[in-house]
mmCIF file of C-alpha atoms in Angstrom:
data_model
loop_
_atom_site.group_PDB
_atom_site.id
_atom_site.type_symbol
_atom_site.label_atom_id
_atom_site.label_comp_id
_atom_site.label_asym_id
_atom_site.label_seq_id
_atom_site.Cartn_x
_atom_site.Cartn_y
_atom_site.Cartn_z
ATOM 1 C CA MET A 1 169.485 -127.253 48.005
ATOM 2 C CA SER A 2 170.643 -124.187 49.897
ATOM 3 C CA TYR A 3 169.840 -124.075 53.606
ATOM 4 C CA SER A 4 170.697 -122.285 56.823
ATOM 5 C CA LYS A 5 170.524 -123.233 60.470
ATOM 6 C CA ASP A 6 170.629 -121.084 63.609
ATOM 7 C CA ASN A 7 170.962 -117.892 61.521
ATOM 8 C CA SER A 8 174.125 -119.159 59.840
ATOM 9 C CA GLU A 9 175.205 -118.237 56.321
ATOM 10 C CA PRO A 10 173.525 -120.317 53.573
ATOM 11 C CA ARG A 11 175.203 -123.659 52.919
ATOM 12 C CA ALA A 12 174.852 -126.369 50.290
ATOM 13 C CA GLY A 13 172.723 -129.314 51.319
ATOM 14 C CA LEU A 14 172.061 -132.685 49.701
ATOM 15 C CA ILE A 15 168.544 -134.122 49.997
ATOM 16 C CA VAL A 16 168.350 -137.886 50.481
ATOM 17 C CA LYS A 17 165.054 -139.524 51.494
ATOM 18 C CA ASP A 18 163.627 -136.219 52.775
ATOM 19 C CA HIS A 19 166.699 -135.650 54.950
ATOM 20 C CA VAL A 20 169.245 -132.878 54.421
ATOM 21 C CA PHE A 21 172.977 -133.552 54.598
ATOM 22 C CA ASP A 22 175.584 -130.805 54.711
ATOM 23 C CA VAL A 23 177.587 -131.196 51.507
ATOM 24 C CA ALA A 24 180.917 -129.949 52.854
ATOM 25 C CA ARG A 25 180.784 -132.305 55.840
ATOM 26 C CA LEU A 26 179.504 -135.176 53.712
ATOM 27 C CA LEU A 27 182.376 -134.815 51.247
ATOM 28 C CA GLY A 28 184.940 -133.806 53.847
ATOM 29 C CA ASP A 29 185.763 -130.666 51.898
ATOM 30 C CA SER A 30 185.204 -127.226 53.444
ATOM 31 C CA ALA A 31 185.808 -125.645 50.031
ATOM 32 C CA LEU A 32 182.430 -126.999 48.878
ATOM 33 C CA SER A 33 180.187 -125.404 51.481
ATOM 34 C CA THR A 34 178.010 -123.324 49.130
ATOM 35 C CA ILE A 35 176.155 -123.884 45.868
ATOM 36 C CA GLU A 36 178.424 -121.328 44.188
ATOM 37 C CA GLN A 37 181.513 -123.317 45.205
ATOM 38 C CA LEU A 38 179.975 -126.530 43.898
ATOM 39 C CA LEU A 39 179.179 -124.940 40.544
ATOM 40 C CA ALA A 40 182.690 -123.527 40.197
ATOM 41 C CA SER A 41 183.982 -127.119 39.923
ATOM 42 C CA TRP A 42 180.775 -128.836 38.917
ATOM 43 C CA ASP A 43 182.087 -131.836 36.975
ATOM 44 C CA ASP A 44 184.152 -133.006 39.949
ATOM 45 C CA ALA A 45 181.531 -132.001 42.519
ATOM 46 C CA ASP A 46 178.747 -133.815 40.669
ATOM 47 C CA ARG A 47 180.795 -137.023 40.569
ATOM 48 C CA ARG A 48 181.595 -136.793 44.289
ATOM 49 C CA LEU A 49 177.965 -136.104 45.163
ATOM 50 C CA SER A 50 176.895 -139.136 43.137
ATOM 51 C CA ASP A 51 179.404 -141.299 45.010
ATOM 52 C CA ALA A 52 178.152 -139.924 48.337
ATOM 53 C CA VAL A 53 174.543 -140.781 47.492
ATOM 54 C CA GLU A 54 175.576 -144.330 46.588
ATOM 55 C CA ARG A 55 177.400 -144.678 49.912
ATOM 56 C CA LEU A 56 174.366 -143.478 51.836
ATOM 57 C CA ALA A 57 172.083 -145.838 49.923
ATOM 58 C CA ALA A 58 174.413 -148.767 50.623
ATOM 59 C CA ASN A 59 174.210 -148.397 54.397
ATOM 60 C CA GLY A 60 172.503 -151.560 55.669
ATOM 61 C CA ASP A 61 168.791 -151.421 54.911
ATOM 62 C CA GLY A 62 169.126 -147.954 53.457
ATOM 63 C CA ALA A 63 167.869 -146.209 56.589
ATOM 64 C CA ILE A 64 169.251 -142.784 57.502
ATOM 65 C CA ASP A 65 171.807 -142.922 60.317
ATOM 66 C CA PRO A 66 170.704 -140.294 62.874
ATOM 67 C CA GLN A 67 174.289 -140.113 64.152
ATOM 68 C CA ASP A 68 175.776 -139.224 60.777
ATOM 69 C CA PRO A 69 177.840 -136.047 61.409
ATOM 70 C CA ALA A 70 176.796 -134.634 58.041
ATOM 71 C CA LEU A 71 173.073 -134.978 58.786
ATOM 72 C CA VAL A 72 171.377 -131.614 59.290
ATOM 73 C CA GLY A 73 167.835 -132.869 59.862
ATOM 74 C CA GLN A 74 164.591 -133.754 58.162
ATOM 75 C CA ARG A 75 163.721 -131.611 55.170
ATOM 76 C CA ASP A 76 160.713 -129.955 56.788
ATOM 77 C CA THR A 77 162.789 -128.811 59.788
ATOM 78 C CA VAL A 78 165.500 -127.086 57.749
ATOM 79 C CA LYS A 79 165.229 -123.449 56.662
ATOM 80 C CA GLU A 80 165.441 -123.052 52.895
ATOM 81 C CA GLU A 81 167.501 -120.225 51.398
ATOM 82 C CA LYS A 82 167.965 -118.700 47.964
ATOM 83 C CA MET A 83 169.719 -121.344 45.929
ATOM 84 C CA LEU A 84 172.648 -119.130 44.952
ATOM 85 C CA ARG A 85 173.777 -115.654 43.977
ATOM 86 C CA PRO A 86 174.245 -115.981 40.217
ATOM 87 C CA GLY A 87 176.431 -114.016 37.884
ATOM 88 C CA ALA A 88 173.577 -113.335 35.469
ATOM 89 C CA ILE A 89 169.873 -114.085 35.085
ATOM 90 C CA PHE A 90 168.724 -114.624 31.497
ATOM 91 C CA CYS A 91 165.022 -115.005 30.666
ATOM 92 C CA VAL A 92 163.155 -116.082 27.544
ATOM 93 C CA GLY A 93 159.901 -114.459 26.466
ATOM 94 C CA ALA A 94 157.071 -115.917 24.379
ATOM 95 C CA ASN A 95 158.449 -119.454 24.323
ATOM 96 C CA TYR A 96 155.341 -121.648 24.694
ATOM 97 C CA GLN A 97 153.133 -122.109 21.645
ATOM 98 C CA GLN A 98 149.801 -122.409 23.481
ATOM 99 C CA HIS A 99 150.555 -119.230 25.423
ATOM 100 C CA ILE A 100 151.188 -117.314 22.194
ATOM 101 C CA ASP A 101 148.073 -118.778 20.570
ATOM 102 C CA ARG A 102 145.855 -117.802 23.513
ATOM 103 C CA MET A 103 147.222 -114.261 23.694
ATOM 104 C CA ALA A 104 146.718 -113.834 19.946
ATOM 105 C CA ALA A 105 143.121 -115.091 20.198
ATOM 106 C CA ILE A 106 142.319 -112.811 23.141
ATOM 107 C CA ARG A 107 143.670 -109.769 21.307
ATOM 108 C CA ASN A 108 142.228 -110.875 17.949
ATOM 109 C CA VAL A 109 145.636 -110.565 16.342
ATOM 110 C CA ASP A 110 146.987 -112.506 13.386
ATOM 111 C CA MET A 111 150.540 -113.390 14.424
ATOM 112 C CA GLY A 112 151.556 -114.230 10.852
ATOM 113 C CA LYS A 113 154.635 -116.377 10.463
ATOM 114 C CA SER A 114 156.146 -117.828 13.625
ATOM 115 C CA THR A 115 159.550 -116.713 14.862
ATOM 116 C CA THR A 116 161.013 -120.062 13.856
ATOM 117 C CA GLU A 117 159.544 -119.751 10.347
ATOM 118 C CA LEU A 118 161.169 -116.328 10.164
ATOM 119 C CA GLY A 119 164.463 -117.813 11.283
ATOM 120 C CA LEU A 120 164.586 -115.667 14.425
ATOM 121 C CA PRO A 121 166.374 -116.657 17.656
ATOM 122 C CA PRO A 122 164.712 -116.758 21.104
ATOM 123 C CA TYR A 123 163.599 -113.451 22.628
ATOM 124 C CA ILE A 124 165.944 -112.787 25.561
ATOM 125 C CA PHE A 125 165.798 -110.305 28.422
ATOM 126 C CA ILE A 126 167.653 -110.129 31.724
ATOM 127 C CA LYS A 127 166.855 -109.541 35.374
ATOM 128 C CA PRO A 128 169.184 -108.077 38.008
ATOM 129 C CA LEU A 129 170.350 -109.888 41.130
ATOM 130 C CA GLN A 130 168.042 -107.722 43.246
ATOM 131 C CA SER A 131 165.075 -109.469 41.646
ATOM 132 C CA LEU A 132 165.938 -112.807 43.266
ATOM 133 C CA ALA A 133 163.759 -114.164 46.064
ATOM 134 C CA GLY A 134 163.798 -117.495 47.827
ATOM 135 C CA SER A 135 160.992 -119.994 48.284
ATOM 136 C CA GLY A 136 158.561 -118.931 50.990
ATOM 137 C CA GLU A 137 159.459 -115.244 50.849
ATOM 138 C CA VAL A 138 156.880 -112.457 50.857
ATOM 139 C CA ILE A 139 156.976 -110.503 47.592
ATOM 140 C CA SER A 140 155.889 -106.872 48.048
ATOM 141 C CA VAL A 141 155.084 -104.810 44.966
ATOM 142 C CA ALA A 142 152.910 -101.839 44.044
ATOM 143 C CA SER A 143 150.952 -103.279 41.127
ATOM 144 C CA ARG A 144 147.287 -103.873 40.386
ATOM 145 C CA SER A 145 148.077 -106.252 37.513
ATOM 146 C CA LEU A 146 150.687 -108.552 39.002
ATOM 147 C CA ASP A 147 151.096 -111.740 36.999
ATOM 148 C CA TYR A 148 152.729 -115.097 37.724
ATOM 149 C CA GLU A 149 154.834 -117.089 35.252
ATOM 150 C CA GLY A 150 155.854 -120.563 36.367
ATOM 151 C CA GLU A 151 159.057 -121.547 34.577
ATOM 152 C CA LEU A 152 161.725 -124.207 34.269
ATOM 153 C CA GLY A 153 165.144 -122.822 35.125
ATOM 154 C CA ALA A 154 168.572 -124.141 34.175
ATOM 155 C CA VAL A 155 171.869 -123.438 35.957
ATOM 156 C CA ILE A 156 175.099 -123.366 33.979
ATOM 157 C CA GLY A 157 177.798 -125.665 35.360
ATOM 158 C CA ARG A 158 180.477 -125.337 32.673
ATOM 159 C CA ALA A 159 181.477 -122.210 30.766
ATOM 160 C CA ALA A 160 179.804 -122.072 27.358
ATOM 161 C CA ALA A 161 180.903 -119.985 24.378
ATOM 162 C CA ASN A 162 179.642 -120.658 20.847
ATOM 163 C CA VAL A 163 178.447 -124.146 21.700
ATOM 164 C CA GLY A 164 176.233 -126.111 19.335
ATOM 165 C CA LYS A 165 172.734 -127.287 20.146
ATOM 166 C CA ASP A 166 173.871 -130.907 20.375
ATOM 167 C CA ASP A 167 176.429 -130.066 23.073
ATOM 168 C CA ALA A 168 174.542 -127.339 24.928
ATOM 169 C CA LEU A 169 172.997 -129.514 27.646
ATOM 170 C CA ASP A 170 176.461 -130.752 28.627
ATOM 171 C CA HIS A 171 176.972 -127.288 30.118
ATOM 172 C CA VAL A 172 173.949 -127.513 32.440
ATOM 173 C CA ALA A 173 174.613 -128.311 36.093
ATOM 174 C CA GLY A 174 170.969 -128.758 36.990
ATOM 175 C CA TYR A 175 167.396 -127.537 36.900
ATOM 176 C CA PHE A 176 165.215 -125.567 39.292
ATOM 177 C CA VAL A 177 161.736 -124.055 39.643
ATOM 178 C CA ALA A 178 161.235 -120.339 38.978
ATOM 179 C CA ASN A 179 158.510 -117.707 38.752
ATOM 180 C CA ASP A 180 158.993 -114.691 36.498
ATOM 181 C CA LEU A 181 156.651 -112.244 38.249
ATOM 182 C CA SER A 182 155.510 -109.424 35.987
ATOM 183 C CA ALA A 183 153.761 -106.115 36.747
ATOM 184 C CA ARG A 184 151.641 -105.865 33.606
ATOM 185 C CA ASP A 185 150.363 -102.364 34.462
ATOM 186 C CA ARG A 186 153.918 -101.067 34.048
ATOM 187 C CA PHE A 187 154.403 -102.498 30.559
ATOM 188 C CA ILE A 188 152.810 -99.809 28.368
ATOM 189 C CA ARG A 189 154.121 -96.263 28.818
ATOM 190 C CA PRO A 190 151.090 -93.943 28.970
ATOM 191 C CA GLY A 191 150.683 -91.502 26.125
ATOM 192 C CA VAL A 192 153.322 -93.076 23.908
ATOM 193 C CA PRO A 193 151.905 -93.867 20.431
ATOM 194 C CA PRO A 194 151.503 -97.573 19.564
ATOM 195 C CA VAL A 195 153.896 -97.173 16.632
ATOM 196 C CA SER A 196 156.702 -95.885 18.858
ATOM 197 C CA PRO A 197 159.604 -98.299 19.523
ATOM 198 C CA PHE A 198 159.755 -96.825 23.038
ATOM 199 C CA ARG A 199 156.199 -97.676 24.082
ATOM 200 C CA CYS A 200 156.915 -100.959 25.884
ATOM 201 C CA ASP A 201 158.802 -100.861 29.178
ATOM 202 C CA TRP A 202 160.370 -104.282 29.750
ATOM 203 C CA VAL A 203 162.437 -103.096 32.691
ATOM 204 C CA GLY A 204 159.461 -101.449 34.373
ATOM 205 C CA HIS A 205 157.251 -104.512 34.348
ATOM 206 C CA LYS A 206 159.880 -107.244 34.741
ATOM 207 C CA VAL A 207 162.362 -105.696 37.172
ATOM 208 C CA PHE A 208 161.526 -105.108 40.824
ATOM 209 C CA ASP A 209 162.671 -106.511 44.140
ATOM 210 C CA GLY A 210 161.522 -110.127 44.387
ATOM 211 C CA SER A 211 160.359 -110.389 40.776
ATOM 212 C CA CYS A 212 162.378 -113.590 40.279
ATOM 213 C CA PRO A 213 161.576 -116.148 42.987
ATOM 214 C CA ILE A 214 163.550 -119.370 42.572
ATOM 215 C CA GLY A 215 163.293 -122.670 44.404
ATOM 216 C CA SER A 216 165.954 -123.728 46.868
ATOM 217 C CA ASP A 217 166.361 -127.122 45.166
ATOM 218 C CA LEU A 218 168.761 -127.806 42.295
ATOM 219 C CA LEU A 219 168.212 -131.161 40.589
ATOM 220 C CA PRO A 220 171.453 -132.306 38.899
ATOM 221 C CA ALA A 221 171.080 -132.551 35.141
ATOM 222 C CA ARG A 222 171.993 -136.249 35.093
ATOM 223 C CA PHE A 223 168.653 -136.968 36.798
ATOM 224 C CA VAL A 224 166.681 -135.186 34.068
ATOM 225 C CA LYS A 225 166.372 -137.528 31.107
ATOM 226 C CA ASP A 226 164.712 -134.935 28.894
ATOM 227 C CA PRO A 227 164.136 -131.302 29.954
ATOM 228 C CA GLN A 228 161.537 -131.103 27.170
ATOM 229 C CA ASP A 229 159.328 -133.664 28.899
ATOM 230 C CA LEU A 230 158.528 -132.158 32.297
ATOM 231 C CA ARG A 231 155.106 -131.288 33.703
ATOM 232 C CA LEU A 232 154.768 -127.739 35.030
ATOM 233 C CA LYS A 233 151.890 -126.562 37.212
ATOM 234 C CA THR A 234 151.093 -123.278 38.947
ATOM 235 C CA TRP A 235 148.482 -122.731 41.635
ATOM 236 C CA VAL A 236 147.187 -119.463 43.052
ATOM 237 C CA ASN A 237 145.962 -120.416 46.495
ATOM 238 C CA GLU A 238 144.089 -123.674 45.732
ATOM 239 C CA GLU A 239 143.238 -122.869 42.112
ATOM 240 C CA LEU A 240 145.250 -124.557 39.371
ATOM 241 C CA ARG A 241 146.138 -121.841 36.852
ATOM 242 C CA GLN A 242 148.876 -123.403 34.709
ATOM 243 C CA ASP A 243 149.102 -127.062 33.709
ATOM 244 C CA SER A 244 151.404 -127.726 30.799
ATOM 245 C CA SER A 245 154.530 -129.503 29.630
ATOM 246 C CA THR A 246 157.936 -128.218 28.612
ATOM 247 C CA SER A 247 157.304 -130.085 25.350
ATOM 248 C CA ASP A 248 155.265 -127.016 24.304
ATOM 249 C CA MET A 249 158.408 -124.859 24.217
ATOM 250 C CA ILE A 250 159.144 -123.250 20.868
ATOM 251 C CA TYR A 251 162.884 -123.105 21.554
ATOM 252 C CA SER A 252 164.278 -126.014 23.570
ATOM 253 C CA VAL A 253 166.595 -125.557 26.531
ATOM 254 C CA ALA A 254 169.470 -126.670 24.303
ATOM 255 C CA GLU A 255 168.571 -124.144 21.595
ATOM 256 C CA ILE A 256 168.319 -121.337 24.148
ATOM 257 C CA ILE A 257 171.731 -122.110 25.634
ATOM 258 C CA ALA A 258 173.330 -122.475 22.211
ATOM 259 C CA TYR A 259 171.987 -119.094 21.121
ATOM 260 C CA LEU A 260 172.933 -117.297 24.346
ATOM 261 C CA SER A 261 176.449 -118.689 24.091
ATOM 262 C CA THR A 262 176.865 -116.882 20.764
ATOM 263 C CA LEU A 263 176.112 -113.562 22.469
ATOM 264 C CA VAL A 264 178.066 -113.898 25.693
ATOM 265 C CA THR A 265 180.160 -116.537 27.424
ATOM 266 C CA LEU A 266 177.914 -118.283 29.927
ATOM 267 C CA GLN A 267 179.605 -118.877 33.266
ATOM 268 C CA PRO A 268 179.006 -121.423 36.051
ATOM 269 C CA GLY A 269 176.172 -120.157 38.212
ATOM 270 C CA ASP A 270 174.376 -118.226 35.478
ATOM 271 C CA LEU A 271 170.618 -118.807 35.535
ATOM 272 C CA ILE A 272 168.397 -119.262 32.491
ATOM 273 C CA LEU A 273 164.602 -119.033 32.807
ATOM 274 C CA THR A 274 163.058 -120.723 29.792
ATOM 275 C CA GLY A 275 159.627 -119.101 29.468
ATOM 276 C CA THR A 276 156.135 -119.737 30.767
ATOM 277 C CA PRO A 277 153.220 -121.778 29.398
ATOM 278 C CA SER A 278 149.603 -120.733 28.940
ATOM 279 C CA GLY A 279 147.370 -119.956 31.896
ATOM 280 C CA VAL A 280 148.916 -116.689 33.067
ATOM 281 C CA ALA A 281 146.710 -113.915 34.443
ATOM 282 C CA SER A 282 147.190 -111.722 31.375
ATOM 283 C CA GLU A 283 145.146 -114.318 29.476
ATOM 284 C CA THR A 284 142.261 -114.334 31.971
ATOM 285 C CA GLY A 285 142.404 -111.045 33.873
ATOM 286 C CA ASN A 286 142.753 -112.920 37.184
ATOM 287 C CA PHE A 287 145.753 -111.001 38.474
ATOM 288 C CA LEU A 288 147.333 -111.642 41.844
ATOM 289 C CA ARG A 289 145.797 -110.057 44.920
ATOM 290 C CA ASP A 290 147.124 -109.113 48.314
ATOM 291 C CA GLY A 291 147.610 -112.237 50.423
ATOM 292 C CA ASP A 292 147.655 -114.703 47.527
ATOM 293 C CA LYS A 293 149.954 -117.699 47.749
ATOM 294 C CA VAL A 294 151.563 -118.850 44.504
ATOM 295 C CA THR A 295 152.903 -122.386 44.154
ATOM 296 C CA VAL A 296 154.897 -123.542 41.137
ATOM 297 C CA HIS A 297 155.639 -127.251 40.758
ATOM 298 C CA ILE A 298 157.805 -128.989 38.179
ATOM 299 C CA GLN A 299 157.763 -132.755 37.885
ATOM 300 C CA GLY A 300 160.715 -134.375 39.635
ATOM 301 C CA ILE A 301 162.307 -131.065 40.622
ATOM 302 C CA GLY A 302 160.162 -129.647 43.395
ATOM 303 C CA ASN A 303 158.044 -126.706 44.495
ATOM 304 C CA LEU A 304 158.405 -122.944 44.787
ATOM 305 C CA PHE A 305 156.200 -120.984 47.177
ATOM 306 C CA SER A 306 155.635 -117.209 47.198
ATOM 307 C CA GLN A 307 153.383 -115.025 49.343
ATOM 308 C CA ILE A 308 152.101 -111.885 47.619
ATOM 309 C CA ARG A 309 151.749 -108.482 49.245
ATOM 310 C CA ILE A 310 150.232 -105.718 47.127
ATOM 311 C CA LEU A 311 151.329 -102.269 48.303
#
């Protein structure tokens, strides 16, 4: 995770039994004080973190030593920060089959052959760094059709260029929880004919300050047996809106990474959001309102909280 204390700069923390340890102090290496520094040498850092966890678990009865100099405090007493400042944020659209099926049914549209039947790659778009927000932040946006999109995110830990699907996951450092917020009322440009290729505004409805909240926790990839077998849930206040599995993805995490790596060399720290399942507000009309609290949970990884302010 990324944390701060006493208004300090964000630092890398390791969560063990709901306690946070400062990574640099735990490893005795000041050059590994941030998530970005860990990712820059991920293979070595991951091994050292694994060894550190084993050492902590081997202490007597496994209890946390309150005198450990690397101990920051209990998880709920530590301020969470944005996980990292990435080099790039790649997102995948229309990547869950049930979501596509529901949207097609609502709009009474025959989708014809699927993208995979047509031999097409994943649909990719990007978000700028300014779109990032941390867990617990207030997201302010002028939109009357603001939508949530709970998503599984992957962080690149090793540079990837033209990698195959079978090797793609070897380049993942870990996984995190994300929410691809979307201002649906900015998507269609008024007055532009439906046949025009310039009718849809992807930047307008996907890019605004805080449109990409990400969790502060990064679960190392070695703890995720299969990224295509994770439960994802999204609540708005107390109402469960999304309840699905990453098994419903059309393009797997490995396929997404393999394809992206043919377009551009992926670098350590790059983020990849892998799409959202069914249950979004565009399917129901239940868009976010001022004061709403959005919670995204992914099995084994953690939670992401966002407070919504409609301007």
